[in-house]
Each structure stands twice: as structure tokens, then as C-alpha cells.
Amino acid sequence: MTFLLRIFLVATALVAAGADPARALEISGTFVQGGLATGKVEPGTALTLDGNPVAVAPDGSFIIGFGRKAKGKMVLRAVPPEGPSETRELQIKARKYKIQRIDGLPTRKVSPTSPADLARIKSDRRQIVEVRKRTTLKTFFDTGFMWPVTGRISGVFGSQRILNGKPRSPHNGVDVAAPRGTPVKTMGDGVVALVNQDMFFTGKTVMIDHGLGLTSVYIHMDKITVNEGDFVTKGMQIGTVGATGRATGPHLHWGVSWFNIHLDPALLVGPQKPKE
Ligand SMILES: [Zn+2]
């Protein structure tokens, strides 16, 4: 939606509500599985999506994400501190996902059995889950997003994965193949929430907190050039492309989540530009 159109719709909503600003629930985004929407309500509004509370920043900003299997209709409800509440029905477009087969991975990385590996996997997962639980009431995402690295897309969001002939979890991000050592940049402003030099599946891993539950993850890196707690701005280098963890060659796996819901990073940035 263009800025002017959005102003017009908000203005129209205000007129319809007798110029009562408490009625304004502004939302725009990509209403499709894997998509993200941002919006604004009156500060102090209690917001729910299908009955589940949604974090609202002190200025009234909020974001919501739609998972890989999000249902066709979702209900957003805003209860402002004063004045009438507002309910909005969101139509979420369904997608079809590919099947991707990858062979030649080390057996240990597809079907781990040793107690040491299993303990590591559990600990890695716990660290990632902890970051995805955080509700930082910041709106770092306001400055927009960009591709962290450009190159051939070797894996898309949502694909059903068959690794060495065995069905595994769907692919939760976008893979971009690029030469080892290519700079990896943060997709947007945020705080570095996790740096791990050696995760079992994901190798050298960085997670960035963009506020209100939106996080991005950058994995299989060769080098990491940031520390936990660093504030980074869109386009700042955070590491280099590598093939650490479960990877058949150098590429960046880039993931984006809204809390524990995986989103499609490609929907946040649009097509790659030649000189990004
Ligand atoms: Zn991947």
C-alpha cells in the first residue's frame, strides 16, 4: 500500500469514526503464508491475534507474522484504553511448497545418534528458542530490510526437505549460494542476540533481535565479526559466508521469525537488486 493511500484510508477511518482516533487500527503488509504485517494502534491498546496477545510498543507499533501453514482467516482485535474496540478479519493467502532433495550429507548430520551429538543439539535448540521468546519493545525493524548477501538462491522458504532420502523438517529460510568469505550483512537494525561459534546443524550462527519478537538468523558462516549485545544497523557486516554445520557448500542460510513462527525472508525484501 502506498503511503498516500494509507493516509487516505486512515483519514477515512477517522471520519467514519466521527474523528475519534481510538478507532484507528492501521495495518499493512504481505497477507500470505510466511508474510509479515506491521501496524499501529493507540498506545496502551490490548491487541490479540486469534485470541493470543500481540506485543505493542510504547508508541503503538506492532507486527504480526503468518506461518508456513497459517490458516486462511485470522482475527485481529484491538481494545484501546478508552473508546470502542475494533475487530479486523485478515485473509491469509495459501501457498504451494516445493519438495527439495539433498543427498551426500554426512550421516551424522542427518541422523545423529551419539549422546554427545544429541546433547549438543538440545543445547543449541534451547539457546535459539530462548532468543525467539524475547519481547523487546523496540521498533528497530522500522528502517526496513535488505538481502544480507546476494547470489544464486539455492533453497527457498517452506520446501519439504528430504535429506539423504529421509524426510526432515521443512526449510525455514532462504539459502543464498556465494563464495566463501563473501561479507554477510544484517538485514536490518537490531541488537545481536546470539553468537555461537559451533552449533551442530547451523555451525557459526548469529541471531539479531529487531524488536517486538522479530528475529533474523544467519548460519553456516565462516567467520563472525560481531558480539552479543552489539547494536547493528541495516547493511552492517556481521560475518562471512561459509559452510560450517550441516552444509554441502558455502552458502548463507537466512531465516526470519516472529517469535517461534518462521517467516519467508524473501517476502520482506523483494527481488535481489544487482548492486545490493
Ligand atoms: Zn537453508
mmCIF file of C-alpha atoms and ligand atoms in Angstrom:
data_model
loop_
_atom_site.group_PDB
_atom_site.id
_atom_site.type_symbol
_atom_site.label_atom_id
_atom_site.label_comp_id
_atom_site.label_asym_id
_atom_site.label_seq_id
_atom_site.Cartn_x
_atom_site.Cartn_y
_atom_site.Cartn_z
ATOM 1 C CA MET A 1 0.000 0.000 0.000
ATOM 2 C CA THR A 2 1.376 3.405 -0.881
ATOM 3 C CA PHE A 3 1.951 5.991 1.806
ATOM 4 C CA LEU A 4 -0.687 8.348 0.383
ATOM 5 C CA LEU A 5 -3.253 5.586 0.101
ATOM 6 C CA ARG A 6 -2.544 4.614 3.684
ATOM 7 C CA ILE A 7 -3.009 8.253 4.836
ATOM 8 C CA PHE A 8 -6.277 8.327 2.884
ATOM 9 C CA LEU A 9 -7.542 5.108 4.483
ATOM 10 C CA VAL A 10 -6.594 6.249 7.969
ATOM 11 C CA ALA A 11 -8.222 9.634 7.308
ATOM 12 C CA THR A 12 -11.335 7.869 6.007
ATOM 13 C CA ALA A 13 -11.408 5.634 9.065
ATOM 14 C CA LEU A 14 -11.159 8.710 11.310
ATOM 15 C CA VAL A 15 -14.029 10.442 9.516
ATOM 16 C CA ALA A 16 -16.157 7.284 9.674
ATOM 17 C CA ALA A 17 -15.489 7.055 13.392
ATOM 18 C CA GLY A 18 -16.506 10.657 13.991
ATOM 19 C CA ALA A 19 -12.820 11.685 14.142
ATOM 20 C CA ASP A 20 -12.279 9.504 17.181
ATOM 21 C CA PRO A 21 -8.612 8.484 16.941
ATOM 22 C CA ALA A 22 -9.282 5.480 19.219
ATOM 23 C CA ARG A 23 -10.961 3.738 16.258
ATOM 24 C CA ALA A 24 -7.854 3.794 14.068
ATOM 25 C CA LEU A 25 -6.257 0.393 13.602
ATOM 26 C CA GLU A 26 -3.713 0.733 10.858
ATOM 27 C CA ILE A 27 -2.149 -2.357 9.291
ATOM 28 C CA SER A 28 -0.297 -3.114 6.082
ATOM 29 C CA GLY A 29 1.900 -5.953 4.894
ATOM 30 C CA THR A 30 2.019 -9.227 2.994
ATOM 31 C CA PHE A 31 -1.067 -11.261 3.846
ATOM 32 C CA VAL A 32 0.246 -14.577 2.645
ATOM 33 C CA GLN A 33 1.698 -17.646 4.406
ATOM 34 C CA GLY A 34 5.224 -16.704 5.545
ATOM 35 C CA GLY A 35 4.404 -12.980 5.332
ATOM 36 C CA LEU A 36 4.696 -10.124 7.814
ATOM 37 C CA ALA A 37 2.438 -7.160 8.556
ATOM 38 C CA THR A 38 3.131 -4.038 10.577
ATOM 39 C CA GLY A 39 0.665 -1.638 12.065
ATOM 40 C CA LYS A 40 -0.228 0.944 14.594
ATOM 41 C CA VAL A 41 -2.836 1.271 17.316
ATOM 42 C CA GLU A 42 -3.370 3.789 20.070
ATOM 43 C CA PRO A 43 -0.659 3.374 22.739
ATOM 44 C CA GLY A 44 -1.866 1.135 25.539
ATOM 45 C CA THR A 45 -4.168 -0.885 23.276
ATOM 46 C CA ALA A 46 -4.595 -4.575 24.113
ATOM 47 C CA LEU A 47 -4.148 -6.379 20.810
ATOM 48 C CA THR A 48 -4.876 -10.039 20.078
ATOM 49 C CA LEU A 49 -4.499 -12.242 17.026
ATOM 50 C CA ASP A 50 -6.907 -15.180 17.106
ATOM 51 C CA GLY A 51 -7.167 -14.592 20.842
ATOM 52 C CA ASN A 52 -3.405 -14.589 21.501
ATOM 53 C CA PRO A 53 -1.853 -11.374 22.870
ATOM 54 C CA VAL A 54 0.302 -9.360 20.460
ATOM 55 C CA ALA A 55 3.081 -7.114 21.821
ATOM 56 C CA VAL A 56 2.520 -3.391 21.274
ATOM 57 C CA ALA A 57 5.423 -0.916 21.541
ATOM 58 C CA PRO A 58 5.026 2.228 23.691
ATOM 59 C CA ASP A 59 4.301 4.257 20.520
ATOM 60 C CA GLY A 60 1.518 1.849 19.463
ATOM 61 C CA SER A 61 3.529 -0.011 16.778
ATOM 62 C CA PHE A 62 3.034 -3.743 16.354
ATOM 63 C CA ILE A 63 3.973 -6.539 13.992
ATOM 64 C CA ILE A 64 2.374 -9.878 13.258
ATOM 65 C CA GLY A 65 3.649 -12.787 11.188
ATOM 66 C CA PHE A 66 1.908 -15.580 9.299
ATOM 67 C CA GLY A 67 3.434 -19.050 9.430
ATOM 68 C CA ARG A 68 4.084 -21.541 6.661
ATOM 69 C CA LYS A 69 0.710 -23.162 7.350
ATOM 70 C CA ALA A 70 -1.210 -20.073 8.578
ATOM 71 C CA LYS A 71 -4.940 -20.531 8.142
ATOM 72 C CA GLY A 72 -6.910 -18.551 5.595
ATOM 73 C CA LYS A 73 -8.714 -16.315 8.035
ATOM 74 C CA MET A 74 -7.273 -14.680 11.160
ATOM 75 C CA VAL A 75 -8.901 -12.207 13.504
ATOM 76 C CA LEU A 76 -7.077 -9.177 14.859
ATOM 77 C CA ARG A 77 -8.790 -7.443 17.744
ATOM 78 C CA ALA A 78 -7.779 -4.094 19.249
ATOM 79 C CA VAL A 79 -9.133 -2.952 22.612
ATOM 80 C CA PRO A 80 -7.930 0.611 23.236
ATOM 81 C CA PRO A 81 -7.639 2.027 26.771
ATOM 82 C CA GLU A 82 -10.785 4.077 26.057
ATOM 83 C CA GLY A 83 -13.375 4.055 23.354
ATOM 84 C CA PRO A 84 -14.742 1.274 21.178
ATOM 85 C CA SER A 85 -12.777 -1.824 20.275
ATOM 86 C CA GLU A 86 -12.154 -2.828 16.699
ATOM 87 C CA THR A 87 -12.028 -6.225 15.030
ATOM 88 C CA ARG A 88 -10.382 -6.843 11.684
ATOM 89 C CA GLU A 89 -10.595 -10.032 9.684
ATOM 90 C CA LEU A 90 -7.368 -10.847 7.835
ATOM 91 C CA GLN A 91 -7.381 -13.086 4.773
ATOM 92 C CA ILE A 92 -4.105 -15.021 4.509
ATOM 93 C CA LYS A 93 -3.309 -16.412 1.089
ATOM 94 C CA ALA A 94 -2.207 -20.051 0.948
ATOM 95 C CA ARG A 95 0.964 -21.133 -0.880
ATOM 96 C CA LYS A 96 2.240 -24.296 -2.503
ATOM 97 C CA TYR A 97 5.636 -25.546 -1.357
ATOM 98 C CA LYS A 98 8.311 -27.450 -3.209
ATOM 99 C CA ILE A 99 9.968 -30.698 -2.319
ATOM 100 C CA GLN A 100 13.749 -30.448 -2.126
ATOM 101 C CA ARG A 101 16.064 -33.452 -2.036
ATOM 102 C CA ILE A 102 19.622 -33.056 -0.800
ATOM 103 C CA ASP A 103 21.977 -36.022 -0.866
ATOM 104 C CA GLY A 104 25.573 -36.503 0.153
ATOM 105 C CA LEU A 105 25.279 -35.059 3.646
ATOM 106 C CA PRO A 106 27.288 -36.822 6.364
ATOM 107 C CA THR A 107 25.008 -39.418 8.042
ATOM 108 C CA ARG A 108 25.902 -37.989 11.457
ATOM 109 C CA LYS A 109 24.373 -34.634 10.430
ATOM 110 C CA VAL A 110 21.106 -36.189 9.213
ATOM 111 C CA SER A 111 20.526 -38.987 11.731
ATOM 112 C CA PRO A 112 22.650 -38.176 14.791
ATOM 113 C CA THR A 113 22.756 -40.959 17.387
ATOM 114 C CA SER A 114 25.691 -40.306 19.714
ATOM 115 C CA PRO A 115 24.726 -38.986 23.174
ATOM 116 C CA ALA A 116 27.269 -36.158 22.799
ATOM 117 C CA ASP A 117 25.726 -35.000 19.482
ATOM 118 C CA LEU A 118 22.186 -35.276 20.857
ATOM 119 C CA ALA A 119 23.126 -33.244 23.945
ATOM 120 C CA ARG A 120 24.662 -30.549 21.735
ATOM 121 C CA ILE A 121 21.583 -30.414 19.507
ATOM 122 C CA LYS A 122 19.391 -29.995 22.580
ATOM 123 C CA SER A 123 21.556 -27.207 23.993
ATOM 124 C CA ASP A 124 21.738 -25.416 20.598
ATOM 125 C CA ARG A 125 17.974 -25.568 20.237
ATOM 126 C CA ARG A 126 17.438 -24.226 23.746
ATOM 127 C CA GLN A 127 19.636 -21.194 23.004
ATOM 128 C CA ILE A 128 17.746 -20.437 19.796
ATOM 129 C CA VAL A 129 14.332 -20.932 21.429
ATOM 130 C CA GLU A 130 15.314 -18.539 24.255
ATOM 131 C CA VAL A 131 16.093 -15.743 21.785
ATOM 132 C CA ARG A 132 12.800 -16.332 19.954
ATOM 133 C CA LYS A 133 10.863 -15.931 23.214
ATOM 134 C CA ARG A 134 12.090 -12.391 23.838
ATOM 135 C CA THR A 135 9.696 -9.497 23.509
ATOM 136 C CA THR A 136 11.914 -6.442 23.103
ATOM 137 C CA LEU A 137 9.519 -3.490 22.997
ATOM 138 C CA LYS A 138 11.566 -1.746 20.295
ATOM 139 C CA THR A 139 10.817 -0.981 16.675
ATOM 140 C CA PHE A 140 14.291 -1.418 15.142
ATOM 141 C CA PHE A 141 12.531 -3.026 12.134
ATOM 142 C CA ASP A 142 11.144 0.415 11.194
ATOM 143 C CA THR A 143 14.145 1.169 8.974
ATOM 144 C CA GLY A 144 13.313 -1.723 6.632
ATOM 145 C CA PHE A 145 15.167 -4.756 5.354
ATOM 146 C CA MET A 146 17.689 -5.813 2.711
ATOM 147 C CA TRP A 147 19.269 -9.028 1.410
ATOM 148 C CA PRO A 148 22.164 -9.976 3.739
ATOM 149 C CA VAL A 149 24.058 -11.339 0.746
ATOM 150 C CA THR A 150 23.127 -11.679 -2.911
ATOM 151 C CA GLY A 151 23.725 -14.661 -5.156
ATOM 152 C CA ARG A 152 22.034 -17.745 -6.535
ATOM 153 C CA ILE A 153 19.045 -18.840 -4.451
ATOM 154 C CA SER A 154 19.803 -22.491 -3.676
ATOM 155 C CA GLY A 155 16.902 -23.064 -1.259
ATOM 156 C CA VAL A 156 13.546 -21.365 -0.820
ATOM 157 C CA PHE A 157 11.246 -21.000 2.180
ATOM 158 C CA GLY A 158 8.846 -23.759 3.088
ATOM 159 C CA SER A 159 10.194 -26.626 0.969
ATOM 160 C CA GLN A 160 9.584 -30.103 2.275
ATOM 161 C CA ARG A 161 13.070 -31.495 2.766
ATOM 162 C CA ILE A 162 14.356 -34.953 2.043
ATOM 163 C CA LEU A 163 17.917 -35.288 3.269
ATOM 164 C CA ASN A 164 19.855 -38.391 2.213
ATOM 165 C CA GLY A 165 16.450 -39.927 1.398
ATOM 166 C CA LYS A 166 14.957 -39.171 4.836
ATOM 167 C CA PRO A 167 12.045 -36.718 5.327
ATOM 168 C CA ARG A 168 13.087 -33.841 7.590
ATOM 169 C CA SER A 169 11.570 -30.522 8.807
ATOM 170 C CA PRO A 170 10.568 -28.003 6.148
ATOM 171 C CA HIS A 171 13.167 -25.463 5.114
ATOM 172 C CA ASN A 172 12.703 -22.444 7.350
ATOM 173 C CA GLY A 173 14.606 -19.811 5.444
ATOM 174 C CA VAL A 174 16.294 -18.832 2.217
ATOM 175 C CA ASP A 175 19.664 -20.206 1.085
ATOM 176 C CA VAL A 176 21.919 -17.935 -0.940
ATOM 177 C CA ALA A 177 24.971 -19.548 -2.503
ATOM 178 C CA ALA A 178 28.022 -17.271 -2.528
ATOM 179 C CA PRO A 179 31.788 -17.769 -2.387
ATOM 180 C CA ARG A 180 33.350 -18.431 0.988
ATOM 181 C CA GLY A 181 34.398 -15.137 2.574
ATOM 182 C CA THR A 182 31.638 -13.019 0.985
ATOM 183 C CA PRO A 183 30.513 -10.417 3.549
ATOM 184 C CA VAL A 184 27.211 -11.172 5.314
ATOM 185 C CA LYS A 185 25.254 -8.088 6.352
ATOM 186 C CA THR A 186 22.412 -7.674 8.814
ATOM 187 C CA MET A 187 19.035 -7.468 7.061
ATOM 188 C CA GLY A 188 18.019 -4.583 9.327
ATOM 189 C CA ASP A 189 18.718 -2.638 12.501
ATOM 190 C CA GLY A 190 18.787 -4.585 15.730
ATOM 191 C CA VAL A 191 20.722 -5.984 18.652
ATOM 192 C CA VAL A 192 22.914 -9.067 18.284
ATOM 193 C CA ALA A 193 21.065 -11.543 20.490
ATOM 194 C CA LEU A 194 23.161 -14.676 19.959
ATOM 195 C CA VAL A 195 26.637 -15.525 18.733
ATOM 196 C CA ASN A 196 27.601 -19.189 18.669
ATOM 197 C CA GLN A 197 30.818 -20.337 17.012
ATOM 198 C CA ASP A 198 29.892 -24.006 16.649
ATOM 199 C CA MET A 199 26.332 -25.245 16.565
ATOM 200 C CA PHE A 200 25.759 -28.840 15.441
ATOM 201 C CA PHE A 201 23.463 -28.185 12.479
ATOM 202 C CA THR A 202 23.941 -24.461 11.918
ATOM 203 C CA GLY A 203 27.686 -24.006 12.520
ATOM 204 C CA LYS A 204 28.719 -20.413 13.143
ATOM 205 C CA THR A 205 25.417 -18.757 13.998
ATOM 206 C CA VAL A 206 24.262 -15.175 14.627
ATOM 207 C CA MET A 207 20.788 -14.058 15.678
ATOM 208 C CA ILE A 208 19.598 -10.456 15.604
ATOM 209 C CA ASP A 209 16.650 -9.046 17.559
ATOM 210 C CA HIS A 210 14.744 -6.462 15.504
ATOM 211 C CA GLY A 211 12.139 -5.805 18.203
ATOM 212 C CA LEU A 212 8.616 -6.985 19.065
ATOM 213 C CA GLY A 213 9.557 -10.637 18.564
ATOM 214 C CA LEU A 214 11.048 -10.280 15.094
ATOM 215 C CA THR A 215 14.440 -12.001 14.838
ATOM 216 C CA SER A 216 16.736 -12.963 11.994
ATOM 217 C CA VAL A 217 19.284 -15.781 11.928
ATOM 218 C CA TYR A 218 22.406 -16.174 9.786
ATOM 219 C CA ILE A 219 24.018 -19.599 9.733
ATOM 220 C CA HIS A 220 26.850 -21.732 8.288
ATOM 221 C CA MET A 221 29.115 -18.677 8.401
ATOM 222 C CA ASP A 222 32.884 -18.901 8.014
ATOM 223 C CA LYS A 223 33.605 -16.002 10.371
ATOM 224 C CA ILE A 224 31.529 -13.918 12.777
ATOM 225 C CA THR A 225 32.521 -10.272 13.186
ATOM 226 C CA VAL A 226 30.049 -9.095 15.875
ATOM 227 C CA ASN A 227 29.479 -9.797 19.571
ATOM 228 C CA GLU A 228 26.324 -10.398 21.584
ATOM 229 C CA GLY A 229 24.846 -7.075 22.679
ATOM 230 C CA ASP A 230 26.209 -5.078 19.709
ATOM 231 C CA PHE A 231 23.743 -2.731 18.066
ATOM 232 C CA VAL A 232 23.920 -3.123 14.293
ATOM 233 C CA THR A 233 22.328 -1.063 11.557
ATOM 234 C CA LYS A 234 20.951 -2.355 8.275
ATOM 235 C CA GLY A 235 23.768 -3.369 5.920
ATOM 236 C CA MET A 236 26.482 -3.602 8.565
ATOM 237 C CA GLN A 237 28.728 -6.647 8.185
ATOM 238 C CA ILE A 238 28.201 -9.377 10.781
ATOM 239 C CA GLY A 239 30.356 -12.143 9.281
ATOM 240 C CA THR A 240 31.297 -14.003 6.115
ATOM 241 C CA VAL A 241 29.742 -16.798 4.057
ATOM 242 C CA GLY A 242 30.955 -20.303 4.876
ATOM 243 C CA ALA A 243 29.913 -23.949 5.066
ATOM 244 C CA THR A 244 30.057 -24.673 8.798
ATOM 245 C CA GLY A 245 27.495 -27.070 10.343
ATOM 246 C CA ARG A 246 25.249 -29.119 8.033
ATOM 247 C CA ALA A 247 26.113 -27.717 4.602
ATOM 248 C CA THR A 248 27.233 -29.196 1.300
ATOM 249 C CA GLY A 249 28.951 -25.997 0.148
ATOM 250 C CA PRO A 250 29.392 -22.302 1.020
ATOM 251 C CA HIS A 251 26.058 -20.522 1.336
ATOM 252 C CA LEU A 252 24.171 -18.327 3.743
ATOM 253 C CA HIS A 253 21.031 -19.730 5.297
ATOM 254 C CA TRP A 254 18.992 -16.701 6.273
ATOM 255 C CA GLY A 255 15.957 -17.138 8.481
ATOM 256 C CA VAL A 256 13.401 -14.733 9.917
ATOM 257 C CA SER A 257 10.974 -15.473 12.735
ATOM 258 C CA TRP A 258 8.179 -13.746 14.562
ATOM 259 C CA PHE A 259 8.628 -15.396 17.954
ATOM 260 C CA ASN A 260 8.588 -19.140 17.104
ATOM 261 C CA ILE A 261 6.816 -18.674 13.763
ATOM 262 C CA HIS A 262 9.098 -18.906 10.757
ATOM 263 C CA LEU A 263 8.568 -16.303 8.050
ATOM 264 C CA ASP A 264 9.750 -16.142 4.460
ATOM 265 C CA PRO A 265 12.719 -13.709 4.367
ATOM 266 C CA ALA A 266 12.293 -13.206 0.605
ATOM 267 C CA LEU A 267 8.856 -11.630 1.221
ATOM 268 C CA LEU A 268 10.463 -8.917 3.373
ATOM 269 C CA VAL A 269 12.876 -7.686 0.727
ATOM 270 C CA GLY A 270 11.550 -8.381 -2.751
ATOM 271 C CA PRO A 271 13.813 -9.313 -5.674
ATOM 272 C CA GLN A 272 17.589 -9.004 -5.368
ATOM 273 C CA LYS A 273 18.995 -5.829 -6.827
ATOM 274 C CA PRO A 274 22.214 -6.081 -8.840
ATOM 275 C CA LYS A 275 24.260 -3.859 -6.534
ATOM 276 C CA GLU A 276 22.804 -4.531 -3.117
HETATM 277 ZN ZN ZN B 1 18.963 -23.405 4.478
#
